[in-house]
Every structure is written in C-alpha cells, then in structure tokens.
Amino acid sequence: MKPRILRSLAILAVSATMVASAQAETLSDALVSTYRNSGLIDQNRAVLRAADEDVAQAVAALRPVLGYLATAGYADNAQGSGSSASIGLSADMLLYDFGRSQLSVDIAKEAVLATRSALIDAENTALFNAVNAYQAVRRSMVFVELRENNVRLLTEQLRATRDRFEVGEVTRTDVSLSEASLAAARSALAAERGGLARAQEQYRTVVGDYPGVLAPADVMPSIPGSEAEARAIARQENPLVKQVQHQVKAAELAVEIASRAMRPTLNASGDISVDDDGNDSASVGLALRGTLYQGGAISSRLRQAQAQRDQARSQLYTTGLRVDQEVGNAYANLAVAIASIDASAQQVQAAELALRGTREELQLGARTTLDVLDQEQEVLDARTNLVSAQVDRIVAAYQVLDATGLMTAENLRLNVPIYDPAAYYNSVSDAPRGQVSKQGEALDRVMRSLGKE
C-alpha cells in the first residue's frame, strides 16, 4: 500500500476518533438531563407549590369573608297567596384571637421552608442517582470490553493449543483446559452483557433516556478538604437537617397555638338585604366567643402538641447523627477506593509481567497450559478491580457532596436554568384573587425553558 494512502487512512481514523469523542455524552450532560426530566424533582416541586398555597389559605383567614344570599319563594295559605324574593350581602371578619391565626400563618411558612429543604434533598438524591447510573454503565461497558478481549485471547490460545496438539507438543488435557476456559469466558461475557443491559435500563429510569457513547468521568468534583470540615458543612447545609429544623420550629408554634385555645375570639359581622317590595334592612354587630368546657379535649390537644414538639426535637438529633454517619461513610469509601486504585494498579503491572514470564516458561516446558490460563485470569481480575476502584473513587467523591447537601445543580454549575423555589410562593403568598399572577406567568416561562411545558 502506498505511503500516501496510509497517511490518508491514518487521518481518517484520527478524525473518526475525534468526532466520536466530540459526540460522547459526558457526566455533566447526564446531570443536566436528570435535572430537566427527573420525576422525583417534579414531584417535590408540586408538593412545594401545594405547601405555598397553605400560606395563602392561612393569610386569607385574617381577611374579611364576604357572601351573598338570594331567595325566591311562593306561599299559599289561609292569609293568602303570593311570591316573595330578596337579596342580601353579608360580611364577617376576625378582629382578635390572641394571635392564633397569625401563628397559623407562621406555621405554614415554616412548612414551606421545610418543604423547600425536602425539594433540595430530592435534587441531591436525583443527581447522585444519575452519577451512580452513569458510572454503572461506564463500569459495565469496560467490563464487557475486557471480557470480549479475554474471549478473543482465549479463542486464539485454543487455536494455538490445538495446533500444538496436532504436532504432539501438548496433550488432549491441555486442549480441554483451553476449551473449558473459553466456555467460561463466554459465559462471563454473556453475564456482563446482561449487567450492561440492566445498567442501561437504570440509566434511562434516572436520566430520562438510554445512554449513548459515554465519555470517561475521571475528573474529581471539588469536595471539602477534610472529613471534619465536611461534617461541619453538612450540619449547616444538609437539606434533611434544615427540613427537620423548620419542622421543630413549626411544632413549637403549634404548642403556642394550643396553649391559647381557651382564649376567646372577637368577630365583627354585617348584613344588608332588600326584598322585592323595595324594603331594605341592615345590621352590624360584634361577637365574642370562647370555650368554658370541652371535656378535656383542649388540654389533650396541648399535651399532644407538646409530644409532637418533643418528637421533632428528637428527630433533629437523630438526623444530625445520620448525616454525620453519611459523611463518614462517604470519606471511608473514598479512602478505600484510593487505596484500591494504587493496589490494583500494582496488581495489574505485576500480573501482566507474570503472564509474560509464564508464557515464555510454557515454551520452555517449565509451565503448563493451566498455569498460563490461571495467570490470564489473574490479569483479568486485576484489570476489573482497577476499573471498579476508579469508578468507586468518583462515586465516593459525589457521595461526599450528597452527604453535605452540595449535590445541587447550582453548586455543580450545570448549564441549565435553575429552578427558583420562591417564585411560586411570591406569587401566591398574599393570597391573590386571580388564578395566575404576573409572578406565576414568569414561573411558567421558566418551566417552559426547562422543557416542562
């Protein structure tokens, strides 16, 4: 073949490799797709919008209630018969209830803040699951490639063993050993391909689509410099901790409401009506209502609220311990993975060197075919261990971010519009009468940019 043709083929091969690399899906692409398509995130956004409406409803309780009543009828009795009609308006407004309604508004606001934290936790979980799914596919792809190479190697070795058997250099036992090793390798390859198929299905479930060509995700994310620093960050930033903190505050406010249940409520009311004869009437009034005795129910509700507050406080304590454990586990996994990478790399180097020596000794009659097959398996095991350790290191680093609460699209600087959890709240927190406010319309535009509408 002419040198010019060889150079052309080389250029084409390099160009094809560059195109494939350019089109490869990166981990960042997978995280962006997850952020856009995650049902878990969408579900928690809807839960948050529902919690925002609780604030609007609590605010509405402090405002006047206006109503109307229209009646029409016909009567036929001893005094005569005739029809009648009337229409009237009524108004009722809470004037004073010793702050119970305002405390209800505060509880609803704390519930909103707790739900926002739950949304952040869902985002952490979804993005971390995407990292796991991405790395699982990458691991399976490499395993399949290693198994395919092993099958090709054993196929060539079986062919060579049969040739040597034909000339009497080896026995039938050596041929059978090669055949058995090849059959086992093919079985292992089928199992790895099945594992890859399962990993791809999991990837689709988490990310939203089947994986294409995945680029290696070898770059470590930025994580806290030490485990102690990570624990301190987690205590401040982990959304589960924040969620329970707001739940504790809401429980404390509920105790305060229950303690004021025996105090009265002052309401103002007014009515105006007119009948079909043109006669009108109007009235205004004040009403002071209170409870003198309710069979112990009020005291029971107070004790119940106190117990629920104590439960929330205990949950905050246990959540802090669990977050500490998650951080510790993440750093332990990271340390194990780093140590495994160093050990596995040395194992690969030593196993490959031993394989070369074993093959040379086989030619000299100092080793058997079984020795070569065993050493080839050692090399394969070493390479798979190295791949697993490299994947585990990346996953453990992202596990640190998940445990500290930093596994968010904003912290990862993903190229995607960031959802504003306060946008919908700001549009409904003052209980607007309309169904969609200007802020709500702006939120709709954000959702459309995320591909949700």
CSV table of C-alpha atoms in Angstrom, one decimal, residues 264-431:
chain,number,residue,atom,x,y,z
A,264,PRO,CA,-61.8,34.0,73.3
A,265,THR,CA,-62.3,35.2,69.7
A,266,LEU,CA,-63.7,38.5,68.7
A,267,ASN,CA,-65.5,38.8,65.3
A,268,ALA,CA,-67.3,41.6,63.5
A,269,SER,CA,-70.3,40.9,61.2
A,270,GLY,CA,-72.6,42.9,59.0
A,271,ASP,CA,-75.6,42.2,56.8
A,272,ILE,CA,-77.7,44.2,54.3
A,273,SER,CA,-80.7,42.9,52.3
A,274,VAL,CA,-83.5,44.2,50.1
A,275,ASP,CA,-86.8,42.4,49.1
A,276,ASP,CA,-88.9,42.6,46.0
A,277,ASP,CA,-91.0,45.3,47.5
A,278,GLY,CA,-88.0,47.6,47.9
A,279,ASN,CA,-87.8,47.2,51.7
A,280,ASP,CA,-84.2,47.1,52.8
A,281,SER,CA,-82.6,46.3,56.1
A,282,ALA,CA,-79.0,46.4,57.5
A,283,SER,CA,-77.3,45.3,60.7
A,284,VAL,CA,-73.8,45.2,62.2
A,285,GLY,CA,-72.6,43.5,65.3
A,286,LEU,CA,-69.7,42.1,67.4
A,287,ALA,CA,-69.4,38.6,68.7
A,288,LEU,CA,-67.1,37.4,71.5
A,289,ARG,CA,-66.9,33.6,71.6
A,290,GLY,CA,-65.0,31.4,73.9
A,291,THR,CA,-65.0,27.9,75.4
A,292,LEU,CA,-65.6,27.2,79.0
A,293,TYR,CA,-65.5,23.4,79.0
A,294,GLN,CA,-64.8,20.8,76.3
A,295,GLY,CA,-64.5,17.6,78.2
A,296,GLY,CA,-60.7,17.8,78.4
A,297,ALA,CA,-60.1,18.0,74.7
A,298,ILE,CA,-58.3,21.3,74.8
A,299,SER,CA,-55.8,20.1,77.4
A,300,SER,CA,-55.4,16.9,75.4
A,301,ARG,CA,-54.5,18.8,72.3
A,302,LEU,CA,-52.0,20.8,74.2
A,303,ARG,CA,-50.3,17.7,75.6
A,304,GLN,CA,-50.4,16.2,72.1
A,305,ALA,CA,-48.7,19.3,70.6
A,306,GLN,CA,-46.0,19.1,73.3
A,307,ALA,CA,-45.4,15.5,72.5
A,308,GLN,CA,-45.1,16.2,68.8
A,309,ARG,CA,-42.7,19.0,69.5
A,310,ASP,CA,-40.5,16.6,71.6
A,311,GLN,CA,-40.7,14.1,68.7
A,312,ALA,CA,-39.5,16.7,66.2
A,313,ARG,CA,-36.6,17.7,68.5
A,314,SER,CA,-35.5,14.1,68.9
A,315,GLN,CA,-35.8,13.7,65.1
A,316,LEU,CA,-33.4,16.6,64.7
A,317,TYR,CA,-30.9,15.0,67.0
A,318,THR,CA,-31.1,11.6,65.2
A,319,THR,CA,-31.0,13.3,61.8
A,320,GLY,CA,-27.7,15.1,62.7
A,321,LEU,CA,-26.2,11.7,63.7
A,322,ARG,CA,-27.3,10.1,60.5
A,323,VAL,CA,-25.8,13.0,58.5
A,324,ASP,CA,-22.5,12.6,60.4
A,325,GLN,CA,-22.6,8.9,59.6
A,326,GLU,CA,-23.3,9.5,55.9
A,327,VAL,CA,-20.3,11.9,55.7
A,328,GLY,CA,-18.1,9.4,57.5
A,329,ASN,CA,-19.2,6.6,55.2
A,330,ALA,CA,-18.5,8.7,52.1
A,331,TYR,CA,-15.0,9.5,53.2
A,332,ALA,CA,-14.4,5.9,54.2
A,333,ASN,CA,-15.5,4.8,50.7
A,334,LEU,CA,-13.3,7.4,49.2
A,335,ALA,CA,-10.2,6.3,51.2
A,336,VAL,CA,-10.8,2.6,50.3
A,337,ALA,CA,-11.2,3.5,46.6
A,338,ILE,CA,-8.0,5.5,46.5
A,339,ALA,CA,-6.1,2.7,48.3
A,340,SER,CA,-7.6,0.1,46.0
A,341,ILE,CA,-6.6,2.1,42.9
A,342,ASP,CA,-2.9,2.1,44.0
A,343,ALA,CA,-3.0,-1.6,44.9
A,344,SER,CA,-4.9,-2.6,41.8
A,345,ALA,CA,-2.5,-0.7,39.5
A,346,GLN,CA,0.4,-2.5,41.1
A,347,GLN,CA,-1.5,-5.8,40.8
A,348,VAL,CA,-2.1,-5.2,37.1
A,349,GLN,CA,1.5,-4.4,36.5
A,350,ALA,CA,2.7,-7.5,38.4
A,351,ALA,CA,0.1,-9.8,36.9
A,352,GLU,CA,1.0,-8.7,33.3
A,353,LEU,CA,4.7,-9.2,34.0
A,354,ALA,CA,4.0,-12.7,35.5
A,355,LEU,CA,1.8,-13.6,32.5
A,356,ARG,CA,4.6,-12.8,30.0
A,357,GLY,CA,7.0,-14.9,32.1
A,358,THR,CA,4.6,-17.8,32.3
A,359,ARG,CA,4.1,-17.8,28.6
A,360,GLU,CA,7.9,-17.9,28.0
A,361,GLU,CA,8.3,-20.7,30.5
A,362,LEU,CA,5.5,-22.6,28.8
A,363,GLN,CA,7.5,-22.5,25.6
A,364,LEU,CA,10.5,-24.0,27.5
A,365,GLY,CA,8.3,-26.7,29.1
A,366,ALA,CA,8.6,-25.3,32.6
A,367,ARG,CA,5.0,-24.3,32.8
A,368,THR,CA,1.7,-25.9,31.8
A,369,THR,CA,-1.3,-24.6,29.9
A,370,LEU,CA,-3.2,-24.5,33.2
A,371,ASP,CA,-0.6,-22.1,34.6
A,372,VAL,CA,-1.0,-19.8,31.7
A,373,LEU,CA,-4.8,-19.8,31.9
A,374,ASP,CA,-4.6,-19.1,35.7
A,375,GLN,CA,-2.3,-16.2,35.1
A,376,GLU,CA,-4.5,-14.8,32.4
A,377,GLN,CA,-7.4,-14.9,34.8
A,378,GLU,CA,-5.2,-13.1,37.3
A,379,VAL,CA,-4.6,-10.3,34.8
A,380,LEU,CA,-8.3,-10.0,34.0
A,381,ASP,CA,-9.3,-9.9,37.7
A,382,ALA,CA,-6.6,-7.2,38.3
A,383,ARG,CA,-7.9,-5.1,35.5
A,384,THR,CA,-11.5,-5.3,36.6
A,385,ASN,CA,-10.5,-4.5,40.1
A,386,LEU,CA,-8.7,-1.4,38.9
A,387,VAL,CA,-11.7,-0.3,36.9
A,388,SER,CA,-14.1,-0.8,39.8
A,389,ALA,CA,-11.8,1.2,42.1
A,390,GLN,CA,-11.6,4.1,39.7
A,391,VAL,CA,-15.4,4.1,39.4
A,392,ASP,CA,-15.8,3.8,43.2
A,393,ARG,CA,-13.5,6.8,43.7
A,394,ILE,CA,-15.6,9.1,41.6
A,395,VAL,CA,-18.9,7.8,43.1
A,396,ALA,CA,-17.5,8.3,46.6
A,397,ALA,CA,-16.5,11.9,45.9
A,398,TYR,CA,-20.0,12.7,44.7
A,399,GLN,CA,-21.3,10.8,47.8
A,400,VAL,CA,-19.5,13.4,49.9
A,401,LEU,CA,-21.3,16.2,48.1
A,402,ASP,CA,-24.6,14.3,48.6
A,403,ALA,CA,-24.0,13.9,52.3
A,404,THR,CA,-23.1,17.5,52.8
A,405,GLY,CA,-26.1,18.7,50.8
A,406,LEU,CA,-24.0,20.3,48.0
A,407,MET,CA,-25.1,17.9,45.2
A,408,THR,CA,-27.3,20.5,43.5
A,409,ALA,CA,-27.4,21.9,40.0
A,410,GLU,CA,-26.4,25.3,41.3
A,411,ASN,CA,-23.4,24.0,43.2
A,412,LEU,CA,-22.3,21.8,40.4
A,413,ARG,CA,-22.7,24.7,38.0
A,414,LEU,CA,-24.8,22.8,35.5
A,415,ASN,CA,-25.6,24.5,32.3
A,416,VAL,CA,-29.4,24.7,33.0
A,417,PRO,CA,-31.8,27.3,34.2
A,418,ILE,CA,-32.0,26.9,38.0
A,419,TYR,CA,-35.5,26.5,39.4
A,420,ASP,CA,-36.5,29.2,41.9
A,421,PRO,CA,-38.4,27.7,44.7
A,422,ALA,CA,-39.6,31.1,45.9
A,423,ALA,CA,-41.1,32.2,42.6
A,424,TYR,CA,-44.4,30.5,43.1
A,425,TYR,CA,-44.5,31.4,46.8
A,426,ASN,CA,-44.1,35.1,46.0
A,427,SER,CA,-47.0,34.9,43.5
A,428,VAL,CA,-49.5,33.4,46.0
A,429,SER,CA,-48.3,34.2,49.5
A,430,ASP,CA,-50.5,37.3,49.7
A,431,ALA,CA,-53.5,35.2,48.6
